[in-house]
Amino acid sequence: MSTTSRTRLRKTRLILFLLLPATMLVHAPTFAEYGDVVINNFSDGAGIRPVVFPHWFHRIRFRCKVCHSDLGFKFQAGGNQINMLKIIDGEYCGGCHNGEVAWSVENCQLCHSGATGTRTQVHHNTLSKLDPASAAKAATTAAPPEAPANQPPAANQGRP
Amino acid sequence: MDTRRTLLCLLGAAWVLFPPALPAQEVDRAALLLQVDFVHKLIEESSAAKQVEEAGIPEAAELRATARELYEQAQQELKAEALPAAKALLDSATKKMFEAVRAAGKDEVVAEKRGVDFDNRLASLDALVKALGEISKEKGKDSAALLAQLAEQRASAVSLRTSGDLGKARTVLDGAYQQTRQSIEELRRGDTLVRSLNFASKKEEYAYELDRNDTHRMLLEVLSKERSGEDKGLEEMVQKLVATANEKRSQAEHEASMQRFENGIALLEEATTQLIRALRLSGTYIPG
Amino acid sequence: MKHRTLAGRFVAAAATVVICAGAAATGLGAADPNSFNRLLASPSERNAPPTLDGIHDPQNPGTALLQSPKAAFELLPKSPGGNYVNWVKAVQEDKIQPRYDRLDANAKPIPLDMNIVREVKGSMPDVVYPHKQHTEWLDCANCHPSLFVPKKGANPISMAEILLGQKCGVCHGKVAFPVTECARCHSLPKQKKDQQAVAPAGK
């Protein structure tokens, strides 16, 4: 294939990928997995992609109590005030994502993989179907009023 | 929803035709350039960099200097187009910088979280110990010695925490917690407890029925959002049942406002029955 | 110019083929009035790969490296809702071995074998709350005392409250099986209770 046709292909691809998420917004339910958590407390503000935490992937490997008791994660999406310094210090995700139990946090793009602008929430939760406004509010109140002084160092990663 | 399905098809088509991954060499290069940018900011500009500077700990500063050297070497490799070598060096630089951050660690941040974790665990221990006391009484088992020992461990954990040894405090606390948990398990093993439903008054029963009615309404709402098909005939039937249910409910509320709770209960039961029919029509299995 | 046109034609033709093939394979396209379970989400829409799920950024180089749930769930017992996986069964049947301790792969939970039956009004089966299945996954401290006081009669539960994300709804309807699977909790038919036969719930 010539360079022109490849460029064209790439353009078409780009247009498709730009258009598709826009069309998906119209259809409120995404194809996200049940229980997928998006954490976007600071990410959008810091110019990086929000974090997607796949519950399903982790529950294949760990009982709930490992994170929600031993590591102290509250049962609240966005309610844990996680930042990169805490993770590097071995708290929260850093309990495992330290290159020993699981891959280390220099693999920024594996967590910071969400579509920009996706708000903090647990996907497909019942409350969001009943009362989207209060579900959104719950996620907002979970977030702090402002980003903490300790900006995540990975804040510069992931943006083309 | 046809549009959604078509969309999925289109997505599939797009996926097959234009996989988002670029040819291998290009991906590595693009990702690598992102990483170069990231590592540079991490070492020189980030809050982590500031933390290392402010801490003034020689060990941390040294680790950062090593990270900087590794970064420079990675730049050289990149210029020589040795991409895998450059990537390995960038990874090492990141790790070194993380080590520097740890060496310069702001202990307060971590200490605060561990303090909260301790307090939560302490609240759990208290609740479980109280339950253990009650279960022992119920089963006619003398747990006085055990309870005294647990109280002692608790006190010791709290005083360790006050004196600042959070790590040791947590270990002592966890020991007491595990023992309590185990003792409850032994006492309760195989038990079935029944929480019977007894209404103190008709007013209370009315409140129960109101909640039950709300629940079924909400379930209908949830299911209507989950349903992917559209069926006008079904929708009409559901709406009709919901309308009857609404009417009965407002009648019930009127009766309740006149203190005629018995009538209110009967009307709510009828209203809920309509909703259950609507739910079953929409394909949900409501048992009973 | 010639290349462009050719490439364009190729794209159009291939897209048509793929769309048609996709539609035929999954029974999509124009809605089939006689399709099986016509009111439910089609199985083809379930467990989408991260690159297509609408919350991941497909442009992010890391996204394509993430596992697709469909591949992970293939061998796991099925369920009608949530992830379409019966997680309780998956553990019981040893299909998955989730760690109980993050560092010690051999640590085993000490489940509490104790049921609580909660009576409900009418013909709706009573609720059986099995501590056993819950303590396979969770620690006492996850629920006690922040969600439930470990004391008889101290925890009035409203089903509406659960739907709104309180009490059981802290997990059920978010991560654990959704509240629309009524019979998994309402599992003790009225006549059976009289015979003292407590059905194991949560299956």
XYZ file of C-alpha atoms in Angstrom:
651
model
C 0.000 0.000 0.000
C 1.284 3.466 -0.798
C 1.894 6.124 1.786
C -1.139 8.075 0.647
C -3.512 5.169 1.035
C -2.041 4.363 4.398
C -2.524 7.944 5.489
C -6.078 7.761 4.217
C -6.709 4.563 6.080
C -5.348 6.099 9.209
C -7.530 9.144 8.720
C -10.633 6.999 8.306
C -9.656 5.060 11.383
C -9.172 8.256 13.327
C -12.548 9.597 12.252
C -14.218 6.312 13.205
C -12.642 6.311 16.610
C -13.451 9.930 17.162
C -17.046 9.426 16.116
C -17.766 6.172 17.871
C -17.360 7.337 21.471
C -19.550 10.321 20.596
C -22.286 8.006 19.323
C -21.914 5.871 22.420
C -22.630 8.847 24.631
C -26.126 8.943 23.181
C -26.656 5.401 24.414
C -26.213 6.022 28.099
C -25.307 2.435 29.061
C -21.777 1.672 28.020
C -20.429 -1.774 27.332
C -18.273 -1.451 30.408
C -18.073 -4.521 32.592
C -20.360 -4.683 35.634
C -18.410 -3.276 38.569
C -15.769 -1.467 36.517
C -14.755 1.587 38.526
C -13.622 4.790 36.882
C -11.600 7.030 39.193
C -11.262 10.548 37.917
C -10.710 12.591 41.058
C -7.594 14.364 39.807
C -6.782 12.837 36.413
C -8.734 15.110 34.085
C -7.480 18.135 36.001
C -3.903 16.896 35.731
C -4.216 16.249 32.010
C -4.007 12.484 32.135
C -6.472 9.725 31.414
C -8.682 8.634 34.289
C -8.047 5.292 35.966
C -10.206 2.289 35.147
C -10.229 -0.320 37.885
C -11.640 -3.653 36.675
C -13.215 -5.361 39.679
C -13.742 -8.591 37.747
C -10.067 -8.979 36.930
C -9.070 -8.520 40.542
C -11.718 -10.773 42.061
C -10.469 -13.663 39.976
C -7.169 -13.206 41.792
C -8.080 -11.888 45.227
C -10.872 -12.107 47.790
C -12.648 -8.808 48.452
C -11.096 -8.569 51.917
C -7.543 -8.273 50.625
C -8.230 -4.781 49.300
C -11.263 -3.778 51.334
C -9.931 -4.900 54.681
C -6.166 -5.455 54.544
C -5.398 -2.514 52.272
C -8.100 -0.274 53.684
C -10.051 0.557 50.510
C -13.455 2.006 51.433
C -16.510 0.694 49.600
C -16.868 3.950 47.713
C -15.794 4.766 44.192
C -13.452 7.735 44.327
C -13.722 7.902 48.102
C -10.206 6.783 48.930
C -8.155 9.852 47.939
C -5.583 7.724 46.211
C -2.640 9.499 44.617
C 0.638 8.315 43.153
C 2.729 9.214 46.196
C 0.621 6.922 48.395
C 0.896 4.157 45.821
C 4.681 4.538 45.560
C 4.769 4.407 49.351
C 3.076 1.002 49.202
C -0.427 2.060 50.212
C -3.623 1.189 48.302
C -2.756 -0.188 44.826
C 0.904 -0.020 45.863
C 0.303 -2.942 48.244
C 0.551 -5.215 45.203
C 1.556 -3.027 42.252
C 5.148 -2.855 43.385
C 6.866 -5.195 40.947
C 6.588 -8.061 43.436
C 2.975 -9.215 43.691
C 1.950 -7.483 40.465
C 3.539 -5.221 37.862
C 4.842 -1.953 39.179
C 3.319 1.476 38.679
C 5.723 2.655 36.017
C 3.286 0.974 33.633
C 1.120 4.083 33.847
C -0.931 3.367 30.778
C -2.342 0.130 32.112
C -4.287 1.953 34.853
C -4.592 5.425 33.340
C -6.431 3.980 30.384
C -9.869 5.596 30.630
C -11.471 7.831 28.067
C -10.879 11.448 29.058
C -13.935 13.006 30.645
C -15.387 9.754 31.996
C -16.611 10.604 35.470
C -15.912 8.762 38.718
C -18.436 5.950 39.100
C -19.066 2.230 39.421
C -20.435 1.122 36.101
C -23.917 -0.399 35.879
C -24.680 0.296 39.521
C -28.337 0.101 40.438
C -28.523 3.583 41.928
C -27.465 5.178 38.644
C -30.452 3.537 36.951
C -32.875 4.772 39.585
C -31.533 8.163 40.351
C -28.702 9.259 38.075
C -28.540 12.665 39.749
C -27.893 11.355 43.236
C -25.532 8.672 41.906
C -23.494 11.424 40.270
C -23.655 13.466 43.451
C -22.405 10.526 45.491
C -19.387 10.336 43.205
C -18.800 14.080 43.403
C -18.960 14.224 47.161
C -16.527 11.335 47.182
C -14.003 13.527 45.427
C -12.144 16.158 47.439
C -12.879 19.836 46.866
C -9.497 20.363 45.294
C -6.535 18.336 44.161
C -4.104 17.700 46.989
C -0.707 19.293 47.122
C 0.826 15.949 46.254
C 0.102 15.844 42.570
C 0.553 12.409 41.105
C 3.942 12.220 39.415
C 2.426 10.186 36.618
C 0.336 13.236 35.862
C 2.398 13.928 32.812
C 2.067 10.546 31.279
C -0.326 9.119 28.800
C -1.249 12.151 26.733
C -0.213 12.176 23.115
C -32.073 -1.472 20.564
C -31.220 -1.830 16.907
C -28.976 1.187 16.772
C -26.846 -0.244 19.518
C -26.492 -3.554 17.778
C -25.646 -1.958 14.473
C -23.158 0.136 16.315
C -21.561 -2.924 17.805
C -21.336 -4.441 14.331
C -19.732 -1.295 13.032
C -17.340 -1.345 15.941
C -16.502 -4.925 15.120
C -15.948 -4.008 11.511
C -13.791 -1.073 12.482
C -11.869 -3.313 14.814
C -11.142 -5.917 12.162
C -10.236 -3.389 9.526
C -8.360 -0.875 11.584
C -6.895 -2.395 14.695
C -5.854 0.558 16.813
C -2.345 -0.762 17.353
C 0.039 0.678 14.817
C 2.781 -1.511 13.358
C 5.091 -2.727 16.119
C 8.039 -0.425 15.474
C 5.830 2.656 15.396
C 4.008 1.791 18.650
C 7.232 1.322 20.509
C 8.554 4.593 19.279
C 5.420 6.564 20.053
C 5.036 4.964 23.481
C 8.717 5.460 24.142
C 8.559 9.161 23.350
C 5.669 9.472 25.792
C 7.718 7.660 28.360
C 10.742 9.910 27.802
C 8.539 12.887 28.472
C 7.059 11.249 31.537
C 10.379 10.245 33.070
C 11.822 13.696 32.486
C 8.904 15.331 34.269
C 9.025 12.743 37.018
C 12.689 13.438 37.778
C 12.741 17.194 37.240
C 9.305 18.760 37.692
C 6.856 16.515 39.484
C 5.655 16.725 43.064
C 7.890 13.705 43.627
C 10.904 15.729 42.460
C 9.905 18.572 44.772
C 9.491 16.148 47.624
C 13.011 14.809 47.117
C 14.417 18.352 46.972
C 12.576 19.551 50.054
C 13.390 16.513 52.161
C 17.121 17.268 51.989
C 17.962 13.642 52.631
C 21.323 12.769 50.991
C 20.281 9.193 50.191
C 17.212 10.413 48.310
C 19.220 13.028 46.418
C 21.754 10.376 45.390
C 19.030 8.060 44.114
C 17.600 10.919 42.116
C 21.020 11.663 40.627
C 21.305 8.024 39.567
C 17.841 8.237 38.001
C 18.992 11.335 36.097
C 22.073 9.507 34.795
C 19.977 6.581 33.625
C 17.673 9.020 31.868
C 20.608 10.649 30.054
C 21.845 7.223 28.947
C 18.375 6.401 27.674
C 18.446 9.581 25.599
C 21.749 8.457 24.062
C 20.328 5.040 23.200
C 17.277 6.686 21.690
C 19.493 8.814 19.467
C 21.242 5.610 18.359
C 17.770 4.111 17.644
C 18.409 1.350 20.195
C 14.811 1.397 21.353
C 14.741 -1.669 23.639
C 17.860 -0.486 25.462
C 16.373 2.990 25.817
C 13.172 1.542 27.236
C 15.026 -0.596 29.773
C 17.004 2.441 30.915
C 13.859 4.553 31.254
C 12.234 1.822 33.361
C 15.290 1.711 35.617
C 15.315 5.494 35.879
C 11.654 5.438 36.981
C 12.342 2.762 39.558
C 15.304 4.707 40.942
C 13.188 7.831 41.180
C 10.476 5.883 43.018
C 13.157 4.688 45.418
C 14.200 8.294 45.902
C 10.599 9.236 46.691
C 10.404 6.444 49.222
C 13.683 7.513 50.804
C 12.343 11.053 51.080
C 8.952 9.709 52.129
C 6.481 11.981 53.786
C 5.537 9.697 56.593
C 2.527 11.772 57.667
C 0.534 10.847 54.575
C 0.938 7.153 55.193
C 0.601 7.509 58.963
C -2.721 9.259 58.598
C -4.186 6.445 56.530
C -2.816 3.803 58.878
C -4.361 5.681 61.780
C -7.762 5.609 60.114
C -7.331 1.907 59.335
C -6.478 1.267 62.980
C -9.544 3.125 64.225
C -11.822 1.198 61.864
C -10.375 -2.103 62.971
C -10.748 -1.070 66.600
C -14.442 -0.286 66.030
C -14.848 -3.743 64.506
C -13.092 -5.406 67.413
C -15.388 -3.637 69.866
C -18.497 -4.713 67.940
C -17.313 -8.313 67.692
C -16.256 -8.528 71.343
C -19.675 -7.247 72.382
C -21.300 -9.867 70.157
C -19.008 -12.546 71.600
C -20.166 -11.628 75.110
C -23.817 -11.894 74.102
C -23.376 -15.159 72.219
C -21.522 -16.643 75.226
C -24.434 -15.680 77.471
C -26.941 -17.142 75.006
C -25.007 -20.415 74.817
C -24.302 -20.566 78.556
C -20.571 -20.521 78.002
C -18.243 -18.840 80.449
C -16.062 -16.525 78.372
C -15.051 -14.204 81.212
C -11.354 -15.102 81.042
C -11.255 -14.714 77.271
C -13.081 -11.399 77.394
C -10.701 -10.115 80.063
C -7.737 -11.118 77.947
C -9.203 -9.428 74.882
C -9.811 -6.256 76.895
C -6.198 -6.316 77.971
C -4.952 -6.727 74.395
C -7.204 -3.894 73.288
C -5.842 -1.583 75.964
C -2.297 -2.483 75.038
C -2.963 -1.774 71.333
C -4.496 1.597 72.132
C -1.607 2.627 74.367
C 0.907 1.566 71.703
C -0.952 3.722 69.198
C -0.935 6.676 71.569
C 2.793 6.313 72.061
C 3.223 6.417 68.291
C 4.057 2.792 67.501
C 1.273 2.282 65.005
C 2.804 -0.822 63.433
C 3.049 -2.732 66.679
C -0.335 -1.421 67.823
C -1.929 -2.848 64.699
C -0.279 -6.239 65.231
C -1.637 -6.485 68.776
C -5.056 -5.295 67.632
C -5.147 -7.818 64.784
C -4.252 -10.593 67.216
C -7.243 -9.748 69.402
C -9.460 -9.388 66.362
C -8.512 -12.800 64.964
C -9.076 -14.471 68.293
C -12.506 -12.894 68.674
C -13.443 -13.911 65.172
C -12.337 -17.466 65.777
C -14.220 -17.735 69.081
C -17.428 -16.476 67.447
C -16.966 -18.957 64.632
C -16.667 -21.832 67.106
C -19.760 -20.748 69.048
C -21.954 -19.974 66.052
C -20.916 -22.827 63.716
C -23.961 -24.432 62.107
C -26.452 -22.006 63.638
C -29.489 -20.631 61.881
C -31.007 -17.538 63.405
C -34.493 -16.503 62.433
C -35.479 -12.860 62.422
C -39.233 -13.127 62.519
C -41.509 -10.505 61.179
C -43.849 -9.126 63.815
C -45.555 -5.809 63.449
C -46.125 -3.837 66.626
C -49.030 -1.990 65.027
C -51.019 -1.641 61.847
C -49.189 1.624 61.279
C -45.900 -0.244 61.247
C -47.259 -2.823 58.845
C -48.453 0.009 56.617
C -44.929 1.434 56.562
C -43.620 -2.015 55.606
C -46.093 -2.243 52.741
C -45.140 1.236 51.585
C -41.505 0.179 51.398
C -42.474 -2.992 49.543
C -44.456 -0.945 47.049
C -41.530 1.459 46.543
C -39.204 -1.475 46.012
C -41.279 -2.929 43.205
C -41.627 0.456 41.521
C -37.884 0.870 41.640
C -37.311 -2.613 40.276
C -39.545 -1.776 37.314
C -37.508 1.358 36.718
C -34.217 -0.571 36.858
C -35.480 -3.263 34.539
C -36.856 -0.828 32.018
C -33.342 0.616 31.768
C -31.803 -2.817 31.362
C -34.208 -4.037 28.720
C -32.723 -3.841 25.281
C -35.749 -4.756 23.181
C -38.659 -2.457 22.522
C -42.139 -3.829 22.458
C -45.038 -1.415 22.218
C -47.719 -3.930 23.167
C -45.832 -4.963 26.256
C -45.084 -1.373 27.166
C -48.806 -0.563 27.038
C -49.730 -3.489 29.266
C -47.042 -2.537 31.759
C -48.203 1.086 31.786
C -51.791 -0.008 32.416
C -50.771 -2.114 35.400
C -48.613 0.708 36.736
C -51.516 3.143 36.379
C -53.781 0.850 38.433
C -51.022 0.447 40.990
C -50.609 4.227 41.249
C -54.327 4.701 41.752
C -54.456 2.087 44.507
C -51.446 3.608 46.143
C -52.905 7.091 46.284
C -56.098 5.596 47.734
C -53.970 3.817 50.302
C -52.185 7.031 51.198
C -55.525 8.733 51.652
C -56.755 5.949 53.949
C -53.532 6.154 55.957
C -53.925 9.908 56.343
C -57.309 9.163 57.935
C -55.571 6.725 60.294
C -57.335 3.774 58.594
C -54.153 1.759 58.258
C -55.870 -1.570 57.788
C -57.536 -0.309 54.599
C -54.278 1.270 53.542
C -52.460 -2.039 53.906
C -55.029 -3.903 51.824
C -54.867 -1.279 49.069
C -51.076 -1.290 49.043
C -51.058 -5.062 48.783
C -53.288 -4.776 45.737
C -51.087 -2.061 44.263
C -47.946 -4.152 44.734
C -49.627 -7.164 43.137
C -50.161 -5.066 39.995
C -46.499 -4.119 39.982
C -45.419 -7.730 40.418
C -47.551 -8.601 37.393
C -45.863 -5.850 35.416
C -42.448 -7.109 36.489
C -43.238 -10.662 35.503
C -44.600 -9.456 32.177
C -41.297 -7.722 31.532
C -39.551 -11.011 31.979
C -38.269 -10.840 35.536
C -38.674 -13.782 37.783
C -40.306 -12.525 40.966
C -40.537 -15.521 43.262
C -43.517 -16.297 45.474
C -5.175 8.730 -6.870
C -5.760 5.269 -8.217
C -4.565 3.792 -4.951
C -6.905 5.969 -3.009
C -9.916 4.860 -4.935
C -8.883 1.237 -4.678
C -8.271 1.516 -0.999
C -11.583 3.258 -0.606
C -13.384 0.496 -2.468
C -11.638 -2.134 -0.445
C -12.647 -0.466 2.777
C -16.258 -0.156 1.728
C -16.483 -3.735 0.498
C -14.739 -5.220 3.503
C -16.842 -3.196 5.898
C -20.017 -4.446 4.273
C -18.822 -8.028 4.433
C -17.849 -7.766 8.074
C -21.059 -6.014 9.073
C -23.198 -8.581 7.300
C -21.195 -11.473 8.680
C -21.416 -10.004 12.163
C -25.136 -9.444 11.844
C -25.730 -12.961 10.557
C -23.553 -14.584 13.197
C -25.190 -12.860 16.128
C -28.687 -12.638 14.768
C -28.598 -8.857 14.788
C -29.447 -6.559 11.932
C -33.172 -5.941 11.687
C -34.661 -7.158 14.986
C -35.844 -10.700 14.645
C -39.339 -10.827 16.217
C -38.802 -14.470 17.099
C -35.341 -14.162 18.559
C -34.674 -15.995 21.769
C -34.987 -13.825 24.899
C -35.816 -10.891 22.674
C -36.110 -8.448 25.582
C -32.752 -9.174 27.133
C -29.392 -7.748 26.182
C -27.894 -9.954 23.511
C -25.038 -12.175 24.682
C -22.874 -10.654 21.962
C -23.055 -7.321 23.781
C -21.718 -8.808 27.004
C -18.184 -8.679 28.339
C -16.845 -6.348 25.668
C -13.054 -6.067 25.323
C -11.509 -2.931 26.902
C -10.831 -1.342 23.517
C -14.548 -1.407 22.683
C -16.208 -0.937 26.050
C -16.694 2.806 25.826
C -14.898 3.688 29.058
C -11.342 2.864 28.019
C -9.518 5.091 25.581
C -8.765 2.886 22.552
C -5.971 5.299 21.575
C -4.104 4.593 24.799
C -1.252 2.154 24.041
C -1.969 0.287 27.311
C -5.614 -0.429 26.558
C -4.892 -3.118 24.000
C -2.719 -4.947 26.562
C -5.615 -5.395 29.001
C -7.373 -8.730 29.233
C -10.797 -9.112 27.692
C -13.401 -10.244 30.236
C -14.934 -12.622 27.724
C -11.737 -14.637 27.552
C -11.399 -14.691 31.332
C -14.997 -15.784 31.926
C -15.128 -18.548 29.363
C -14.559 -21.380 31.828
C -16.462 -19.870 34.760
C -19.987 -20.829 35.851
C -22.633 -18.584 34.353
C -25.165 -16.289 35.940
C -28.006 -14.240 34.417
C -26.798 -10.802 35.474
C -23.865 -8.653 36.518
C -20.713 -10.002 34.902
C -22.744 -13.075 33.829
C -20.472 -15.051 36.109
C -21.543 -16.881 39.251
C -18.601 -15.912 41.414
C -19.722 -17.894 44.459
C -19.919 -21.067 42.411
C -16.629 -20.268 40.696
C -14.902 -20.394 44.080
C -16.882 -23.400 45.332
C -16.006 -25.360 42.207
C -12.376 -24.260 42.444
C -12.550 -22.663 38.991
C -10.735 -19.661 40.420
C -8.348 -19.460 43.379
C -8.512 -15.877 44.589
C -5.930 -15.203 47.270
C -7.108 -14.599 50.827
C -3.830 -12.877 51.635
C -2.084 -10.662 49.155
C 1.333 -12.171 49.855
C 0.569 -15.715 50.976
C -0.942 -17.758 48.165
C -1.733 -20.583 50.586
C -3.688 -18.606 53.193
C -7.195 -20.023 53.554
C -10.311 -18.237 54.771
C -12.051 -19.450 57.915
C -15.648 -19.160 56.846
C -18.386 -18.683 59.444
C -21.063 -21.307 58.862
C -24.112 -19.465 60.117
C -27.344 -18.494 58.388
C -29.693 -15.704 59.214
C -33.251 -16.115 58.002
C -35.243 -12.932 57.623
C -38.950 -13.390 57.301
C -40.834 -11.356 54.754
C -44.558 -10.839 54.306
C -46.717 -12.662 51.830
C -45.855 -15.461 49.464
C -42.405 -14.080 48.690
C -39.797 -16.588 49.949
C -37.925 -15.557 53.083
C -34.390 -14.272 52.841
C -31.504 -16.512 53.808
C -28.330 -14.610 54.521
C -25.441 -17.086 54.458
C -22.420 -15.923 56.425
C -20.491 -18.778 54.859
C -20.439 -17.510 51.272
C -19.812 -13.984 52.459
C -16.902 -14.850 54.738
C -15.300 -16.796 51.892
C -14.722 -13.402 50.308
C -14.951 -10.852 53.083
C -13.704 -10.079 56.555
C -16.092 -9.478 59.504
C -14.751 -5.930 59.672
C -16.017 -5.164 56.173
C -19.611 -5.142 57.414
C -19.448 -5.021 61.225
C -20.253 -2.580 62.634
C -20.226 0.002 59.830
C -23.000 -1.621 57.775
C -24.607 -4.007 60.259
C -24.472 -4.096 64.032
C -23.743 -7.706 65.024
C -26.803 -7.896 67.288
C -30.178 -9.507 66.918
C -32.885 -7.143 65.730
C -30.540 -4.179 65.465
C -30.612 -4.002 61.680
C -33.927 -3.104 60.113
C -33.458 -3.592 56.389
C -35.572 -1.964 53.745
C -35.400 -3.407 50.262
C -35.798 0.073 48.779
C -32.751 1.151 50.741
C -30.758 -1.717 49.235
C -31.762 -0.627 45.745
C -30.474 2.831 46.615
C -27.069 1.437 47.495
C -27.296 1.125 51.289
C -26.788 -1.966 53.502
C -26.562 -5.050 51.206
C -26.679 -2.566 48.318
C -23.174 -1.381 49.167
C -21.999 -4.447 47.205
C -25.104 -5.974 45.595
C -25.986 -3.843 42.620
C -22.435 -2.604 42.255
C -20.038 -5.536 42.238
C -21.748 -8.550 43.806
C -24.735 -10.068 41.980
C -27.380 -7.440 41.214
C -30.630 -7.059 43.143
C -32.673 -8.145 40.140
C -31.654 -11.729 40.895
C -34.347 -11.867 43.596
C -34.318 -15.611 44.181
C -30.683 -15.779 45.194
C -31.570 -14.071 48.490
C -35.295 -14.819 48.650
C -34.465 -18.486 48.601
C -36.511 -20.045 51.402
C -40.060 -20.879 50.327
C -42.638 -20.492 53.084
C -43.707 -24.158 53.342
C -40.137 -25.378 53.504
C -39.350 -23.173 56.454
C -42.014 -24.986 58.464
C -40.087 -28.199 57.892
C -36.970 -26.461 59.202
C -35.164 -27.162 55.972
C -32.965 -24.184 55.382
C -31.975 -23.923 51.773
C -28.441 -22.873 51.099
C -28.605 -19.456 49.530
C -26.248 -17.586 47.310
C -25.898 -20.367 44.771
